[in-house]
Amino acid sequence: MAAAAAAAALAAADPPPAMPQAAGAGGPAARRDFYWLRSFLAGGIAGCCAKTTVAPLDRVKVLLQAHNHHYKHLGVFSALRAVPQKEGYLGLYKGNGAMMIRIFPYGAIQFMAFEHYKTLITTKLGVSGHVHRLMAGSMAGMTAVICTYPLDMVRVRLAFQVKGEHTYTGIIHAFKTIYAKEGGFLGFYRGLMPTILGMAPYAGVSFFTFGTLKSVGLSHAPTLLGRPSSDNPNVLVLKTHINLLCGGVAGAIAQTISYPFDVTRRRMQLGTALPEFEKCLTMWETMKYVYGHHGIRRGLYRGLSLNYIRCVPSQAVAFTTYELMKQFFHLN
């Protein structure tokens, strides 16, 4: 979900200005193609940097959510200390390679889908303002999730493994094993339903909250909270630290609402890696099992404090890197 928050915040930015006519061969169509290619690279690099920064927290979150028997008695900070002791410091980054492969297309798809859905909702349905941003963000988030879900499945399986108890030797082996032993192609989409149900309110609330905080802040305190955009002095944007604060608040609110679906998704993705696999075949069975055995705080919301801790640094790195990449690729 952190990846979704970063991509959602990036996609919430104003649409890019029209590209000028090319002086030579290629013309405006080629220029537009190059613009989206550069946007793809900028968003992908920003997402990868952000996710790598918080990868240790992501690994611990997976271990705690699914009650890995080596760490189920530990809290967030004690688990962060225990993983390096048992698996070495690289153990904190287990599964991050699959995440890097996933985050590039995820960010690109969500960004482009958001712009498409926003235009479609405005022109076809006549809906504008925060509501159309909420609707477009939800639809874009779900589109990106569906397209990249198998990569997230493999990433979670690799992150759940503990040193000395490896079921999968790497990304390719995980793909082959899941396909062969868990129902073929459909095996890669275990847990998709709670993911989509969680993504709709998550992305929607993220867009709504971030957009509302931004517009209210610039309307009531433009000098204190805003500054002229570097690529267009006539446009007022939030100062960097205010931007990060708004993104963090939006992500925290959205995460609180959708977190039980995230816990359910992780458990369903792990599938046969869990001993209670046969009791958690559907979304409702999984939620009922988690609630019945672990309750709300230690079950459906287990690891939520870790997600709050992840939110601010993830957003900070995503925004900072994206701004640098925009300048590097001449997107402004």
Short mmCIF file of C-alpha atoms in Angstrom, two decimals:
data_model
loop_
_atom_site.label_atom_id
_atom_site.label_comp_id
_atom_site.label_asym_id
_atom_site.label_seq_id
_atom_site.Cartn_x
_atom_site.Cartn_y
_atom_site.Cartn_z
CA MET A 1 0.00 0.00 0.00
CA ALA A 2 2.88 2.35 0.52
CA ALA A 3 3.73 2.01 -3.09
CA ALA A 4 0.16 2.93 -3.97
CA ALA A 5 0.31 6.01 -1.77
CA ALA A 6 3.48 7.22 -3.44
CA ALA A 7 2.15 6.58 -6.94
CA ALA A 8 -1.21 8.10 -6.05
CA ALA A 9 0.42 11.25 -4.73
CA LEU A 10 2.57 11.57 -7.84
CA ALA A 11 -0.40 10.98 -10.11
CA ALA A 12 -2.44 13.59 -8.24
CA ALA A 13 -0.21 16.33 -9.62
CA ASP A 14 -1.56 18.60 -12.33
CA PRO A 15 -1.39 17.15 -15.85
CA PRO A 16 1.75 17.98 -17.83
CA PRO A 17 1.76 21.08 -20.04
CA ALA A 18 1.31 20.62 -23.76
CA MET A 19 4.54 19.71 -25.49
CA PRO A 20 5.83 22.24 -28.05
CA GLN A 21 6.15 21.43 -31.75
CA ALA A 22 9.43 19.68 -32.49
CA ALA A 23 11.81 21.62 -34.69
CA GLY A 24 12.83 18.63 -36.76
CA ALA A 25 11.63 15.13 -37.44
CA GLY A 26 9.34 13.45 -35.02
CA GLY A 27 6.65 16.11 -34.61
CA PRO A 28 4.33 16.59 -31.65
CA ALA A 29 3.25 12.93 -31.48
CA ALA A 30 6.83 11.78 -31.01
CA ARG A 31 7.38 14.48 -28.41
CA ARG A 32 4.36 13.25 -26.46
CA ASP A 33 5.69 9.69 -26.63
CA PHE A 34 9.04 10.81 -25.31
CA TYR A 35 7.30 12.72 -22.52
CA TRP A 36 5.49 9.61 -21.28
CA LEU A 37 8.67 7.57 -21.56
CA ARG A 38 10.51 10.07 -19.38
CA SER A 39 7.57 10.16 -16.96
CA PHE A 40 7.66 6.37 -16.81
CA LEU A 41 11.35 6.39 -15.91
CA ALA A 42 11.00 9.23 -13.39
CA GLY A 43 8.10 7.60 -11.57
CA GLY A 44 9.75 4.19 -11.62
CA ILE A 45 13.04 5.44 -10.21
CA ALA A 46 11.27 7.45 -7.51
CA GLY A 47 9.16 4.45 -6.52
CA CYS A 48 12.16 2.14 -6.38
CA CYS A 49 14.15 4.54 -4.20
CA ALA A 50 11.19 5.00 -1.85
CA LYS A 51 10.50 1.27 -1.52
CA THR A 52 14.17 0.41 -1.01
CA THR A 53 14.34 2.95 1.81
CA VAL A 54 11.49 1.28 3.70
CA ALA A 55 12.19 -2.32 2.56
CA PRO A 56 13.24 -3.48 6.08
CA LEU A 57 9.91 -2.25 7.43
CA ASP A 58 8.06 -3.98 4.57
CA ARG A 59 9.80 -7.28 5.36
CA VAL A 60 8.94 -7.06 9.05
CA LYS A 61 5.35 -6.12 8.21
CA VAL A 62 4.89 -9.30 6.16
CA LEU A 63 6.40 -11.44 8.93
CA LEU A 64 4.17 -9.89 11.60
CA GLN A 65 0.97 -9.83 9.55
CA ALA A 66 1.20 -13.55 8.77
CA HIS A 67 2.47 -14.51 12.26
CA ASN A 68 5.69 -16.17 11.09
CA HIS A 69 6.52 -18.69 13.84
CA HIS A 70 10.06 -17.33 14.24
CA TYR A 71 8.89 -13.77 14.94
CA LYS A 72 5.20 -13.98 15.93
CA HIS A 73 5.99 -13.23 19.61
CA LEU A 74 7.88 -10.04 18.72
CA GLY A 75 6.85 -6.45 18.15
CA VAL A 76 7.95 -4.13 15.34
CA PHE A 77 11.24 -2.88 16.81
CA SER A 78 12.24 -6.19 18.38
CA ALA A 79 11.61 -7.89 15.01
CA LEU A 80 13.80 -5.31 13.27
CA ARG A 81 16.60 -6.35 15.65
CA ALA A 82 15.87 -10.07 15.45
CA VAL A 83 15.87 -10.43 11.64
CA PRO A 84 19.53 -9.30 11.19
CA GLN A 85 20.60 -11.53 14.08
CA LYS A 86 19.00 -14.61 12.51
CA GLU A 87 19.40 -13.87 8.78
CA GLY A 88 21.98 -11.12 8.49
CA TYR A 89 21.30 -7.53 7.47
CA LEU A 90 20.44 -8.55 3.91
CA GLY A 91 17.54 -10.48 5.43
CA LEU A 92 15.81 -7.14 5.91
CA TYR A 93 15.75 -6.75 2.11
CA LYS A 94 14.47 -10.22 1.24
CA GLY A 95 11.85 -9.94 -1.50
CA ASN A 96 12.91 -6.40 -2.43
CA GLY A 97 14.15 -7.51 -5.88
CA ALA A 98 10.65 -8.61 -6.86
CA MET A 99 9.30 -5.34 -5.49
CA MET A 100 11.68 -3.34 -7.68
CA ILE A 101 10.45 -5.24 -10.75
CA ARG A 102 6.85 -4.55 -9.72
CA ILE A 103 7.09 -0.89 -8.74
CA PHE A 104 8.26 0.36 -12.15
CA PRO A 105 5.18 -0.76 -14.12
CA TYR A 106 2.92 -0.13 -11.11
CA GLY A 107 3.80 3.55 -10.90
CA ALA A 108 3.63 4.06 -14.66
CA ILE A 109 0.25 2.31 -15.03
CA GLN A 110 -1.32 4.13 -12.11
CA PHE A 111 -0.09 7.54 -13.28
CA MET A 112 -1.33 7.10 -16.85
CA ALA A 113 -4.57 5.42 -15.79
CA PHE A 114 -5.32 8.24 -13.34
CA GLU A 115 -5.02 10.89 -16.06
CA HIS A 116 -7.18 8.82 -18.42
CA TYR A 117 -9.89 8.10 -15.85
CA LYS A 118 -9.90 11.71 -14.61
CA THR A 119 -10.50 13.00 -18.14
CA LEU A 120 -13.08 10.31 -18.83
CA ILE A 121 -15.04 11.01 -15.62
CA THR A 122 -14.97 14.76 -16.21
CA THR A 123 -15.99 14.69 -19.89
CA LYS A 124 -18.41 11.74 -19.88
CA LEU A 125 -19.99 12.02 -16.42
CA GLY A 126 -19.55 15.74 -15.79
CA VAL A 127 -18.02 15.10 -12.36
CA SER A 128 -15.22 17.39 -11.18
CA GLY A 129 -13.46 18.60 -8.04
CA HIS A 130 -12.39 16.25 -5.27
CA VAL A 131 -15.03 13.66 -6.18
CA HIS A 132 -13.62 13.00 -9.63
CA ARG A 133 -10.15 12.80 -8.12
CA LEU A 134 -11.41 10.23 -5.62
CA MET A 135 -13.11 8.15 -8.33
CA ALA A 136 -10.19 8.33 -10.78
CA GLY A 137 -7.66 7.49 -8.06
CA SER A 138 -9.62 4.43 -6.95
CA MET A 139 -9.99 3.14 -10.51
CA ALA A 140 -6.33 3.81 -11.36
CA GLY A 141 -5.14 2.05 -8.21
CA MET A 142 -7.24 -1.02 -8.96
CA THR A 143 -6.02 -1.08 -12.57
CA ALA A 144 -2.37 -0.98 -11.50
CA VAL A 145 -2.94 -3.67 -8.86
CA ILE A 146 -4.56 -6.09 -11.31
CA CYS A 147 -1.74 -5.63 -13.83
CA THR A 148 1.11 -6.15 -11.35
CA TYR A 149 -0.45 -8.50 -8.77
CA PRO A 150 1.57 -11.64 -9.68
CA LEU A 151 4.80 -9.76 -8.96
CA ASP A 152 3.47 -8.70 -5.56
CA MET A 153 2.48 -12.30 -4.85
CA VAL A 154 6.04 -13.52 -5.54
CA ARG A 155 7.54 -10.66 -3.54
CA VAL A 156 5.47 -11.59 -0.47
CA ARG A 157 6.39 -15.28 -0.75
CA LEU A 158 10.10 -14.40 -0.86
CA ALA A 159 9.79 -11.91 2.02
CA PHE A 160 8.06 -14.50 4.23
CA GLN A 161 10.90 -17.02 3.91
CA VAL A 162 13.37 -17.36 6.78
CA LYS A 163 17.02 -18.29 6.34
CA GLY A 164 17.46 -22.05 6.35
CA GLU A 165 13.83 -22.71 5.43
CA HIS A 166 13.70 -21.66 1.77
CA THR A 167 10.91 -22.95 -0.44
CA TYR A 168 11.90 -20.69 -3.33
CA THR A 169 15.43 -20.01 -4.54
CA GLY A 170 14.56 -16.82 -6.38
CA ILE A 171 11.97 -14.89 -8.38
CA ILE A 172 11.88 -17.23 -11.40
CA HIS A 173 11.73 -20.35 -9.22
CA ALA A 174 8.87 -18.84 -7.21
CA PHE A 175 6.90 -18.15 -10.40
CA LYS A 176 7.44 -21.71 -11.64
CA THR A 177 6.56 -23.31 -8.31
CA ILE A 178 3.38 -21.31 -7.74
CA TYR A 179 2.25 -21.99 -11.30
CA ALA A 180 2.92 -25.74 -11.00
CA LYS A 181 1.52 -26.35 -7.52
CA GLU A 182 -1.22 -23.77 -6.94
CA GLY A 183 -3.57 -23.93 -9.89
CA GLY A 184 -1.64 -22.42 -12.75
CA PHE A 185 -2.21 -18.78 -13.71
CA LEU A 186 -5.03 -18.31 -11.18
CA GLY A 187 -2.59 -19.19 -8.41
CA PHE A 188 -0.91 -15.82 -8.91
CA TYR A 189 -4.15 -14.00 -8.08
CA ARG A 190 -4.90 -15.45 -4.64
CA GLY A 191 -6.05 -12.58 -2.43
CA LEU A 192 -6.92 -10.29 -5.34
CA MET A 193 -10.45 -9.57 -4.08
CA PRO A 194 -9.44 -8.15 -0.66
CA THR A 195 -6.68 -6.24 -2.44
CA ILE A 196 -9.17 -4.56 -4.79
CA LEU A 197 -11.66 -3.95 -1.97
CA GLY A 198 -8.87 -2.41 0.10
CA MET A 199 -7.39 -0.44 -2.79
CA ALA A 200 -10.63 1.36 -3.69
CA PRO A 201 -11.01 3.19 -0.35
CA TYR A 202 -7.24 3.44 0.11
CA ALA A 203 -6.49 5.20 -3.17
CA GLY A 204 -9.73 7.16 -3.08
CA VAL A 205 -9.20 8.50 0.44
CA SER A 206 -5.54 9.23 -0.34
CA PHE A 207 -6.47 11.37 -3.34
CA PHE A 208 -9.34 13.07 -1.52
CA THR A 209 -7.37 13.88 1.64
CA PHE A 210 -4.22 15.01 -0.16
CA GLY A 211 -6.18 17.17 -2.63
CA THR A 212 -8.29 18.74 0.13
CA LEU A 213 -5.32 19.55 2.35
CA LYS A 214 -3.44 21.01 -0.60
CA SER A 215 -6.27 23.24 -1.85
CA VAL A 216 -7.27 24.43 1.64
CA GLY A 217 -3.67 25.17 2.58
CA LEU A 218 -2.92 27.17 -0.57
CA SER A 219 -6.25 29.03 -0.28
CA HIS A 220 -5.87 30.11 3.33
CA ALA A 221 -2.10 30.47 3.76
CA PRO A 222 -0.44 30.75 0.32
CA THR A 223 2.59 32.67 1.57
CA LEU A 224 3.24 30.45 4.57
CA LEU A 225 2.62 27.08 2.92
CA GLY A 226 3.23 27.69 -0.78
CA ARG A 227 5.87 28.81 -3.25
CA PRO A 228 5.99 29.45 -7.01
CA SER A 229 6.60 26.34 -9.11
CA SER A 230 10.12 26.24 -10.55
CA ASP A 231 8.88 25.36 -14.05
CA ASN A 232 5.92 27.77 -14.00
CA PRO A 233 6.16 30.77 -11.63
CA ASN A 234 2.46 31.53 -12.15
CA VAL A 235 1.50 28.26 -10.44
CA LEU A 236 1.60 28.03 -6.64
CA VAL A 237 2.68 24.69 -5.15
CA LEU A 238 3.13 23.50 -1.59
CA LYS A 239 6.55 23.83 0.00
CA THR A 240 8.39 20.51 0.12
CA HIS A 241 8.01 19.85 3.85
CA ILE A 242 4.32 20.82 3.77
CA ASN A 243 3.81 18.57 0.75
CA LEU A 244 5.38 15.66 2.62
CA LEU A 245 3.24 16.35 5.69
CA CYS A 246 0.02 16.37 3.65
CA GLY A 247 1.01 13.15 1.88
CA GLY A 248 1.84 11.48 5.19
CA VAL A 249 -1.50 12.47 6.75
CA ALA A 250 -3.40 11.26 3.67
CA GLY A 251 -1.55 7.95 3.67
CA ALA A 252 -2.09 7.41 7.40
CA ILE A 253 -5.85 8.01 7.19
CA ALA A 254 -6.25 5.83 4.10
CA GLN A 255 -4.12 3.05 5.63
CA THR A 256 -6.20 2.97 8.81
CA ILE A 257 -9.41 2.49 6.82
CA SER A 258 -8.12 -0.22 4.48
CA TYR A 259 -5.61 -2.08 6.69
CA PRO A 260 -7.76 -5.17 7.53
CA PHE A 261 -7.99 -5.88 3.79
CA ASP A 262 -4.20 -5.62 3.57
CA VAL A 263 -3.76 -8.19 6.34
CA THR A 264 -6.25 -10.51 4.62
CA ARG A 265 -4.50 -10.10 1.28
CA ARG A 266 -1.08 -10.98 2.72
CA ARG A 267 -2.36 -14.15 4.35
CA MET A 268 -4.11 -15.29 1.17
CA GLN A 269 -1.02 -14.52 -0.91
CA LEU A 270 1.12 -16.71 1.36
CA GLY A 271 -1.23 -19.63 0.73
CA THR A 272 0.47 -22.97 1.34
CA ALA A 273 3.30 -21.27 3.23
CA LEU A 274 0.94 -21.03 6.23
CA PRO A 275 -0.16 -24.06 8.29
CA GLU A 276 -3.77 -22.82 8.41
CA PHE A 277 -3.90 -22.64 4.59
CA GLU A 278 -7.05 -24.80 4.23
CA LYS A 279 -8.98 -22.58 6.65
CA CYS A 280 -8.23 -19.41 4.68
CA LEU A 281 -9.29 -20.21 1.13
CA THR A 282 -11.58 -17.18 0.66
CA MET A 283 -11.46 -13.59 1.77
CA TRP A 284 -14.24 -13.95 4.34
CA GLU A 285 -12.82 -17.20 5.72
CA THR A 286 -9.45 -15.52 6.15
CA MET A 287 -10.88 -12.44 7.90
CA LYS A 288 -13.01 -14.66 10.14
CA TYR A 289 -10.00 -16.84 11.03
CA VAL A 290 -7.77 -13.85 11.83
CA TYR A 291 -10.46 -12.17 13.92
CA GLY A 292 -11.40 -15.38 15.72
CA HIS A 293 -7.83 -16.38 16.62
CA HIS A 294 -6.14 -13.00 17.07
CA GLY A 295 -8.86 -10.37 17.47
CA ILE A 296 -8.82 -6.85 16.05
CA ARG A 297 -5.70 -5.22 17.50
CA ARG A 298 -3.44 -8.30 17.30
CA GLY A 299 -5.04 -9.69 14.16
CA LEU A 300 -6.78 -7.43 11.67
CA TYR A 301 -4.64 -4.42 12.69
CA ARG A 302 -1.41 -6.24 13.55
CA GLY A 303 1.56 -4.28 12.20
CA LEU A 304 -0.42 -1.05 11.67
CA SER A 305 2.04 0.96 13.79
CA LEU A 306 4.76 -0.19 11.40
CA ASN A 307 2.79 1.16 8.45
CA TYR A 308 2.51 4.54 10.14
CA ILE A 309 6.28 4.55 10.64
CA ARG A 310 6.77 3.64 6.96
CA CYS A 311 4.48 6.36 5.67
CA VAL A 312 6.52 9.53 6.24
CA PRO A 313 9.98 8.36 5.02
CA SER A 314 8.45 6.57 2.03
CA GLN A 315 6.61 9.70 0.94
CA ALA A 316 9.66 11.87 1.59
CA VAL A 317 11.96 9.79 -0.60
CA ALA A 318 9.33 9.35 -3.33
CA PHE A 319 8.63 13.07 -3.65
CA THR A 320 12.26 14.17 -3.37
CA THR A 321 13.53 11.65 -5.92
CA TYR A 322 10.64 12.34 -8.29
CA GLU A 323 11.38 16.08 -8.28
CA LEU A 324 15.05 15.39 -9.00
CA MET A 325 14.13 13.00 -11.84
CA LYS A 326 11.72 15.55 -13.32
CA GLN A 327 14.62 17.96 -13.62
CA PHE A 328 17.00 15.27 -14.88
CA PHE A 329 14.60 14.16 -17.61
CA HIS A 330 13.50 17.74 -18.43
CA LEU A 331 9.86 17.09 -17.56
CA ASN A 332 9.27 20.61 -16.26
#
